[in-house]
PDB file of N, CA and C in Angstrom:
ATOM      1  N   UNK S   1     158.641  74.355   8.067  1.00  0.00           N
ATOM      2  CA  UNK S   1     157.557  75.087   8.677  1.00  0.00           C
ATOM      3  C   UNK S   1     156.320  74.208   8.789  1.00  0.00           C
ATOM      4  N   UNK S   2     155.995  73.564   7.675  1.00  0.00           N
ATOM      5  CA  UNK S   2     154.868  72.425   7.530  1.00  0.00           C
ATOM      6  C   UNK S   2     154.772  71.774   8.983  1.00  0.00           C
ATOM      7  N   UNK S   3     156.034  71.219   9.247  1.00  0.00           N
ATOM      8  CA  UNK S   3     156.501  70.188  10.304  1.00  0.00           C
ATOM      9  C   UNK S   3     156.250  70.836  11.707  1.00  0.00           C
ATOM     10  N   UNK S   4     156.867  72.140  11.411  1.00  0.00           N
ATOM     11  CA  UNK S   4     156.939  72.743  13.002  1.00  0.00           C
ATOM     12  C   UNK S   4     155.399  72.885  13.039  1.00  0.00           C
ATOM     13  N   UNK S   5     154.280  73.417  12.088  1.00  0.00           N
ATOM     14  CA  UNK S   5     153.226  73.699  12.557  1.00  0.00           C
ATOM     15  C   UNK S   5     152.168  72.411  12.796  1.00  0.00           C
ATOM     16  N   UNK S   6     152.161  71.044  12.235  1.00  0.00           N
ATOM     17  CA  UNK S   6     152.252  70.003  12.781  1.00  0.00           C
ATOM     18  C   UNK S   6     152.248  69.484  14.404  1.00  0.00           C
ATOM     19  N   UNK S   7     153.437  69.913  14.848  1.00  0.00           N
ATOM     20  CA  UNK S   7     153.634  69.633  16.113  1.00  0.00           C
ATOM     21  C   UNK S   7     152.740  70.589  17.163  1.00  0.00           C
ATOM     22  N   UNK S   8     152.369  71.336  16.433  1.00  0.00           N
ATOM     23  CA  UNK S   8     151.512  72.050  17.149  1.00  0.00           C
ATOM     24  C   UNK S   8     150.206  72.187  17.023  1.00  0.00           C
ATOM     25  N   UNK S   9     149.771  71.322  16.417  1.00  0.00           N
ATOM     26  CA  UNK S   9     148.117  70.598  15.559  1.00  0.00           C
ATOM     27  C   UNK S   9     147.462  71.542  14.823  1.00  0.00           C
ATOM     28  N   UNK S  10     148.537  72.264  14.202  1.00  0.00           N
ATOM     29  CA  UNK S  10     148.503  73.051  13.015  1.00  0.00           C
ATOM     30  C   UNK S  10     148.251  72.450  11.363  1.00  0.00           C
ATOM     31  N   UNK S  11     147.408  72.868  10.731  1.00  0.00           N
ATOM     32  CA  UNK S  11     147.569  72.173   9.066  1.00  0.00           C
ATOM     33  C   UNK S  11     147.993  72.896   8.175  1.00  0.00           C
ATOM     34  N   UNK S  12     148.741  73.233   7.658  1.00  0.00           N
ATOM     35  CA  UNK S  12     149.345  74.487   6.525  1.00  0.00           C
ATOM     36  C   UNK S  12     150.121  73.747   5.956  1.00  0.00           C
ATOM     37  N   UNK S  13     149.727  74.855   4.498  1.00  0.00           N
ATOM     38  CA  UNK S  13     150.222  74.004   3.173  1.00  0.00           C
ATOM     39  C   UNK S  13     151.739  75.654   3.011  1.00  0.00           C
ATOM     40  N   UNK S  14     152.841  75.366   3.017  1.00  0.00           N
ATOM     41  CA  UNK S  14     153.893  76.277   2.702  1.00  0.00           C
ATOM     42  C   UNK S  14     154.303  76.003   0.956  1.00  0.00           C
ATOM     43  N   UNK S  15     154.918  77.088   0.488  1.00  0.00           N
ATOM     44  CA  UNK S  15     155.244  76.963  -0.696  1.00  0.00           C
ATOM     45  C   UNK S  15     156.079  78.226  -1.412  1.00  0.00           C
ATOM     46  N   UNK S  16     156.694  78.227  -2.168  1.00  0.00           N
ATOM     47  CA  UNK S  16     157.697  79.431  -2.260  1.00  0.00           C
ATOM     48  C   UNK S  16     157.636  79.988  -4.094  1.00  0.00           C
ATOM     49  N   UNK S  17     157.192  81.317  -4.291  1.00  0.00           N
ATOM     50  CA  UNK S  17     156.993  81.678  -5.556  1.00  0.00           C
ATOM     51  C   UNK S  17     157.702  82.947  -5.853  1.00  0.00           C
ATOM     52  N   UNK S  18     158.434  83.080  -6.916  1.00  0.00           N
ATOM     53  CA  UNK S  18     158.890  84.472  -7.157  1.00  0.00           C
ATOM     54  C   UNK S  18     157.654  85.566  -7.158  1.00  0.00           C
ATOM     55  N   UNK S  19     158.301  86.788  -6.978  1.00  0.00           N
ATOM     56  CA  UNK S  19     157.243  88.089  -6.635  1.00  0.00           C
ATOM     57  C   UNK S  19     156.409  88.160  -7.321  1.00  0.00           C
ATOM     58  N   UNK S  20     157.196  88.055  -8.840  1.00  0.00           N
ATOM     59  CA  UNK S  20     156.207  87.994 -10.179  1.00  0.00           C
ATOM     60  C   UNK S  20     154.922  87.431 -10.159  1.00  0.00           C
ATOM     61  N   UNK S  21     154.689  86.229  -9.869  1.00  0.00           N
ATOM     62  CA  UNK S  21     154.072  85.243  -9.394  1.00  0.00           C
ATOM     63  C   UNK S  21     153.082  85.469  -8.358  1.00  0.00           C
ATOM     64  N   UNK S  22     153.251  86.790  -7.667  1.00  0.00           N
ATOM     65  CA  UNK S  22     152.509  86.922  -6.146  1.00  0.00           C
ATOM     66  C   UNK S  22     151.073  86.951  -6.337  1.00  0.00           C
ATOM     67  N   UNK S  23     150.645  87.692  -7.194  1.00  0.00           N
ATOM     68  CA  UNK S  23     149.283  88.337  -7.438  1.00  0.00           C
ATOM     69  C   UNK S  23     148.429  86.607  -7.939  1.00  0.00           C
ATOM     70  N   UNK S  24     148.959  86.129  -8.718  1.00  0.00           N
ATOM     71  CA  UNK S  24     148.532  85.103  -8.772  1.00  0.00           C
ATOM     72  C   UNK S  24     147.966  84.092  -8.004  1.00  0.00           C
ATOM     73  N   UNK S  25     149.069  83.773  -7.487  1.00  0.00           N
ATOM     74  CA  UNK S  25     149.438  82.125  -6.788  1.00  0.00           C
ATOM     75  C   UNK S  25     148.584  82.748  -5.066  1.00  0.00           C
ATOM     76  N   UNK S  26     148.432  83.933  -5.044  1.00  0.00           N
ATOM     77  CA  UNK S  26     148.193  84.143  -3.487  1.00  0.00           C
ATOM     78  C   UNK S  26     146.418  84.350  -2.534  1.00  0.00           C
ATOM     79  N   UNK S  27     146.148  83.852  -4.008  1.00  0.00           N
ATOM     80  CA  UNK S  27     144.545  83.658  -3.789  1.00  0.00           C
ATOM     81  C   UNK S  27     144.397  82.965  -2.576  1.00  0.00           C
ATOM     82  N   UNK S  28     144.597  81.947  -2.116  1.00  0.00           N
ATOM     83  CA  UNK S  28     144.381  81.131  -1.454  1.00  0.00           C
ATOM     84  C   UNK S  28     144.974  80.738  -0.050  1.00  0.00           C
ATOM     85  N   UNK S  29     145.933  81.862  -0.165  1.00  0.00           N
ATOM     86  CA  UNK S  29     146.968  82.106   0.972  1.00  0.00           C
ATOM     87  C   UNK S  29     145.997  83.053   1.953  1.00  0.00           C
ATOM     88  N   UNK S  30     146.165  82.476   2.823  1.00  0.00           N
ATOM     89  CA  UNK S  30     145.885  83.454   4.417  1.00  0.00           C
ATOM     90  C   UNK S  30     146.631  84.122   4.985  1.00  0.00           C
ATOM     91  N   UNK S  31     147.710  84.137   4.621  1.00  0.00           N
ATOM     92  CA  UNK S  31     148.879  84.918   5.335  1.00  0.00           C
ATOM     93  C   UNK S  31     150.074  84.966   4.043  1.00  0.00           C
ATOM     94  N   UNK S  32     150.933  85.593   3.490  1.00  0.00           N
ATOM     95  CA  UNK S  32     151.824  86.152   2.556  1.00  0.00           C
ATOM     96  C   UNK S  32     153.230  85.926   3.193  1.00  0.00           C
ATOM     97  N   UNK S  33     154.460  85.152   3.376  1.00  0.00           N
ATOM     98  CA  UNK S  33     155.187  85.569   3.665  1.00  0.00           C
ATOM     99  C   UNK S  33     156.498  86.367   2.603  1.00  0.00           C
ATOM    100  N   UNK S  34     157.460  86.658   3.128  1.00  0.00           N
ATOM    101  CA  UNK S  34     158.540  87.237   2.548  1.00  0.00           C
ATOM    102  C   UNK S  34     159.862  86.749   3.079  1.00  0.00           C
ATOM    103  N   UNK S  35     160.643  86.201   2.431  1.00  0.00           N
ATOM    104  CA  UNK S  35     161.855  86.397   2.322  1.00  0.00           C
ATOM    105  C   UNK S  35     162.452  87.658   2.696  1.00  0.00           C
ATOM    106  N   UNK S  36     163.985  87.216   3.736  1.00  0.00           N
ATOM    107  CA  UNK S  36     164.195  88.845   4.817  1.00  0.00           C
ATOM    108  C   UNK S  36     165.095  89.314   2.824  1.00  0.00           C
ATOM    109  N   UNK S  37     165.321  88.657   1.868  1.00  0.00           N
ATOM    110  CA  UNK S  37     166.256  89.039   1.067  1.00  0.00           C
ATOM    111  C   UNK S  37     165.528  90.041   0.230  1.00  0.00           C
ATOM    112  N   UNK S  38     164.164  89.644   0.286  1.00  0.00           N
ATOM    113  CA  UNK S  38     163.119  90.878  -0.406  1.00  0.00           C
ATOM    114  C   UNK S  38     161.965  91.212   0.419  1.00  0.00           C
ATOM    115  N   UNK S  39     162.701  91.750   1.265  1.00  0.00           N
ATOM    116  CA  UNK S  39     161.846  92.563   2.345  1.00  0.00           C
ATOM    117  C   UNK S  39     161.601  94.178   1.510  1.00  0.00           C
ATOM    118  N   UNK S  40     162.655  94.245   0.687  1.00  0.00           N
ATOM    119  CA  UNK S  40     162.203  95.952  -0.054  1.00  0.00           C
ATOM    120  C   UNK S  40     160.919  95.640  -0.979  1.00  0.00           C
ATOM    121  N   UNK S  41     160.573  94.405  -1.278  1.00  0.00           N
ATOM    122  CA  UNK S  41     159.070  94.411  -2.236  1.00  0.00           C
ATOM    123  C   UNK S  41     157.662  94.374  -1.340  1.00  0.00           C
ATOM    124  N   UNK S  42     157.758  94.240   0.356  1.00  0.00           N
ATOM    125  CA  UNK S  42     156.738  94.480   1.208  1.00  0.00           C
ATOM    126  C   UNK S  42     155.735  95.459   0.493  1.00  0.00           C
ATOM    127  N   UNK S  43     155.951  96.756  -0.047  1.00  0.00           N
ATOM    128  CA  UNK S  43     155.142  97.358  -0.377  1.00  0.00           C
ATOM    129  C   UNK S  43     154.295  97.212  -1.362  1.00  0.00           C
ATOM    130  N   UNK S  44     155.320  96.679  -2.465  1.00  0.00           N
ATOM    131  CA  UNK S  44     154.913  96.842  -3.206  1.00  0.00           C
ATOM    132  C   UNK S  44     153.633  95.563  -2.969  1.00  0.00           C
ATOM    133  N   UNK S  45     154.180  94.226  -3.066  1.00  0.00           N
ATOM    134  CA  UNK S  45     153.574  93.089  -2.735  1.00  0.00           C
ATOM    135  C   UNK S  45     152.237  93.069  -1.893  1.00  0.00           C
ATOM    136  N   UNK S  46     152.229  94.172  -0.568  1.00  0.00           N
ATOM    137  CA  UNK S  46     151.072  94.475  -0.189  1.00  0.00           C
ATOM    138  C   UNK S  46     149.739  95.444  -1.258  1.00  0.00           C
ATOM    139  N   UNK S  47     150.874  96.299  -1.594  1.00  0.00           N
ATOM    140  CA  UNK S  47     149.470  96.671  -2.869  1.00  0.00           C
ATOM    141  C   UNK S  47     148.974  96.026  -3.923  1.00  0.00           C
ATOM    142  N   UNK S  48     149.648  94.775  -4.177  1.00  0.00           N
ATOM    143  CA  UNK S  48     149.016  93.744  -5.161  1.00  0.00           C
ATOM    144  C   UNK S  48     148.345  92.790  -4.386  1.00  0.00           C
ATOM    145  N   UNK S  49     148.198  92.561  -3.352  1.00  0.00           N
ATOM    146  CA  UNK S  49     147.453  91.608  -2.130  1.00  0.00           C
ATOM    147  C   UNK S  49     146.792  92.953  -1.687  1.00  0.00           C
ATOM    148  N   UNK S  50     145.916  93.721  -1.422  1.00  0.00           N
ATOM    149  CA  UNK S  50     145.366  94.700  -0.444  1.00  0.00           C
ATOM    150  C   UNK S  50     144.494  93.621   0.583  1.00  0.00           C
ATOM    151  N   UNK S  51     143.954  92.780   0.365  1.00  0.00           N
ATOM    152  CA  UNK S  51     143.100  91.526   1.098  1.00  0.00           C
ATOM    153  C   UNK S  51     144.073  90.483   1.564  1.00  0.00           C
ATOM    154  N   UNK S  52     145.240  90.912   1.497  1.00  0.00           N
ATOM    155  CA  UNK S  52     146.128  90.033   2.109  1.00  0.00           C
ATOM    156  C   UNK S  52     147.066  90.431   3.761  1.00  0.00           C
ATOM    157  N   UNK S  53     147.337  89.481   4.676  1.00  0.00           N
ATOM    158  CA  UNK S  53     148.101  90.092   5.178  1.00  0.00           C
ATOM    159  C   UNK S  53     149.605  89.386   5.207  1.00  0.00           C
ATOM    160  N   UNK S  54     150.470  90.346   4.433  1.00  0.00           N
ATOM    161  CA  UNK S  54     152.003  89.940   3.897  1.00  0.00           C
ATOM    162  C   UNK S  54     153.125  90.366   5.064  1.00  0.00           C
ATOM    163  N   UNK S  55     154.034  90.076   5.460  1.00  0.00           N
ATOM    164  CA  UNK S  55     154.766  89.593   6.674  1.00  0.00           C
ATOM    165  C   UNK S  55     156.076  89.479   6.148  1.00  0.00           C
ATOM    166  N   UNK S  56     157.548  89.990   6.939  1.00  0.00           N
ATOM    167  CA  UNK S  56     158.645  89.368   6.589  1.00  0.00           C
ATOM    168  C   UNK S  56     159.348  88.604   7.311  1.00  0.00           C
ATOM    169  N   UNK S  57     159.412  87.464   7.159  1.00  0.00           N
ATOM    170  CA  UNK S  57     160.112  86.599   7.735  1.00  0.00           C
ATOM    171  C   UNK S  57     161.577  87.435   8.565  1.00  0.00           C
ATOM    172  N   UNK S  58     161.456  86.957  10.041  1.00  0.00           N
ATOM    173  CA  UNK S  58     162.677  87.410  10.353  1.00  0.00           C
ATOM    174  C   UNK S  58     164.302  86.871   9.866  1.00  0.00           C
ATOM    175  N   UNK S  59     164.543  87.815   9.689  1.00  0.00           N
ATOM    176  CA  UNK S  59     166.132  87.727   9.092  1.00  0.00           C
ATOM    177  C   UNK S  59     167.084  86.115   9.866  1.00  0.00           C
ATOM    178  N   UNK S  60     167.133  86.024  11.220  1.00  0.00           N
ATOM    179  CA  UNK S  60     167.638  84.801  11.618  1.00  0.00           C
ATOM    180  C   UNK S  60     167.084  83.870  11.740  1.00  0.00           C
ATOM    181  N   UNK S  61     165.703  84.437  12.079  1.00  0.00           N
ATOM    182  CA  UNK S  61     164.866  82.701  12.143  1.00  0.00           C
ATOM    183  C   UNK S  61     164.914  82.365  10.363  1.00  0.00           C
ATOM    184  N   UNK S  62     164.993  82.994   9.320  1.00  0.00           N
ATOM    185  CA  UNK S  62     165.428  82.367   8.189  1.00  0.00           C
ATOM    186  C   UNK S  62     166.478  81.873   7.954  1.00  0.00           C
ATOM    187  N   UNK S  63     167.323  82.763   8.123  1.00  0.00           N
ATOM    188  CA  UNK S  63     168.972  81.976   7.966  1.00  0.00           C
ATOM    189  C   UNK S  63     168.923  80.712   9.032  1.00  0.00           C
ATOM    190  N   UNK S  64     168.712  80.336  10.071  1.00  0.00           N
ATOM    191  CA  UNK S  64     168.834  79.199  10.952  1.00  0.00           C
ATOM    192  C   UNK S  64     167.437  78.455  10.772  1.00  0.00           C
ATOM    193  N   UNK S  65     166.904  78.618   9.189  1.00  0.00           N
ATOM    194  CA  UNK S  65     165.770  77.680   9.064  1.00  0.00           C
ATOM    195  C   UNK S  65     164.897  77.394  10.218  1.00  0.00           C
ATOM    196  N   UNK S  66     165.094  78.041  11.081  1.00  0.00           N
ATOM    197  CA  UNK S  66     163.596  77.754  12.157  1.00  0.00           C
ATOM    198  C   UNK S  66     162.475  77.775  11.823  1.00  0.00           C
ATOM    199  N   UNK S  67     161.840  76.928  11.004  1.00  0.00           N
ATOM    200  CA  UNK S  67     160.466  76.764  10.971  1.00  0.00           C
ATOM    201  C   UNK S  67     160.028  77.137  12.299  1.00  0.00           C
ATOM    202  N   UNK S  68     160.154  76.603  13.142  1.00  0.00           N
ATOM    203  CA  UNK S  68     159.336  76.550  14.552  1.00  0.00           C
ATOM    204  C   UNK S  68     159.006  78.301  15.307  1.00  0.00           C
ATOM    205  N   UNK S  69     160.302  78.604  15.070  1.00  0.00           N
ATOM    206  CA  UNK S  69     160.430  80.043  15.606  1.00  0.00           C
ATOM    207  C   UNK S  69     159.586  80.872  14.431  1.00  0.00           C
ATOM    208  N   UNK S  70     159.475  80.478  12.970  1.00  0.00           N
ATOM    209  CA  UNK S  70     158.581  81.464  11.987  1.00  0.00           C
ATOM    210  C   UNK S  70     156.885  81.109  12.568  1.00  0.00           C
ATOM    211  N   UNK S  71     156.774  79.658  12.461  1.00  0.00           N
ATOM    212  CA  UNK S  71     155.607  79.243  12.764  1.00  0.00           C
ATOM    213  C   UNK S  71     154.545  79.933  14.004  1.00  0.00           C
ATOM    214  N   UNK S  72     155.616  79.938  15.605  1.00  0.00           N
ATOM    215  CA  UNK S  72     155.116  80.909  16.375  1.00  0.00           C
ATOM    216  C   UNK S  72     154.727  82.497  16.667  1.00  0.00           C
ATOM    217  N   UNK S  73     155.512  82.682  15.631  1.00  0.00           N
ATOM    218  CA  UNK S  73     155.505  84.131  15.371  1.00  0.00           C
ATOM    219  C   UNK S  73     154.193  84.313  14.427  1.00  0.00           C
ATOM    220  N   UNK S  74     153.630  83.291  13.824  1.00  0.00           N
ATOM    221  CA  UNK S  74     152.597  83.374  12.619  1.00  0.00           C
ATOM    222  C   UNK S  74     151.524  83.361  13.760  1.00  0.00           C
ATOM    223  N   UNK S  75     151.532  82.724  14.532  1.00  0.00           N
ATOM    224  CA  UNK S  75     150.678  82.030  15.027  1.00  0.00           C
ATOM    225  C   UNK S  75     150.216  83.048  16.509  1.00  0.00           C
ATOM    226  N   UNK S  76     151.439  84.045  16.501  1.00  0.00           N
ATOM    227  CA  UNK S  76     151.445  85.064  18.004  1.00  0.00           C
ATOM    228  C   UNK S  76     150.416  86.301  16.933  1.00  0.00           C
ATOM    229  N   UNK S  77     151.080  86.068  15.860  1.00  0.00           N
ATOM    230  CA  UNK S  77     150.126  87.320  14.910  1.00  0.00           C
ATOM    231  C   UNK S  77     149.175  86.970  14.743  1.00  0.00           C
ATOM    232  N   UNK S  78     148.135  85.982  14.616  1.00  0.00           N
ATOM    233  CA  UNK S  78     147.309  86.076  14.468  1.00  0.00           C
ATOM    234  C   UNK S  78     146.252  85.828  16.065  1.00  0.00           C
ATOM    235  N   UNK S  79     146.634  85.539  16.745  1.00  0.00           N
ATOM    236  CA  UNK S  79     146.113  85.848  17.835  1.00  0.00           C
ATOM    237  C   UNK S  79     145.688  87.289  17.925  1.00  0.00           C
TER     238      UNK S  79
END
């Protein structure tokens, strides 16, 4: 994802933390993603971020590692 957003004169720092971990580590995050495998903790994860906006990665653009295809989709949302 780093790479795909790169090519698009994007700077983002990616990084991957268990849920446990969310409330913590997500200070600094501008955007939250999710794993499509714990897409059932969206809720919860949003009520421990309320100042966050948390997102689930689509199910194939994860399995076929498309950074590029997650990256545009980040990037169509925040438009």
């Amino acid at each position: 994802m780093e790479d795909a957003a790169a090519q698009l004169g994007i700077e983002c720092q990616v990084s991957a933390h268990p849920v446990t971990a969310a409330k913590s580590v997500a200070s600094d995050a501008d955007i939250v993603l999710l794993g499509p495998q714990i897409r059932f903790e969206l809720n919860n994860i949003k009520s421990l971020l309320p100042d966050k906006e948390v997102r689930v990665i689509d199910m194939i653009d994860y399995g076929m590692i498309d950074g590029k295809a997650i990256v545009n989709k980040i990037v169509d949302f925040i438009k």
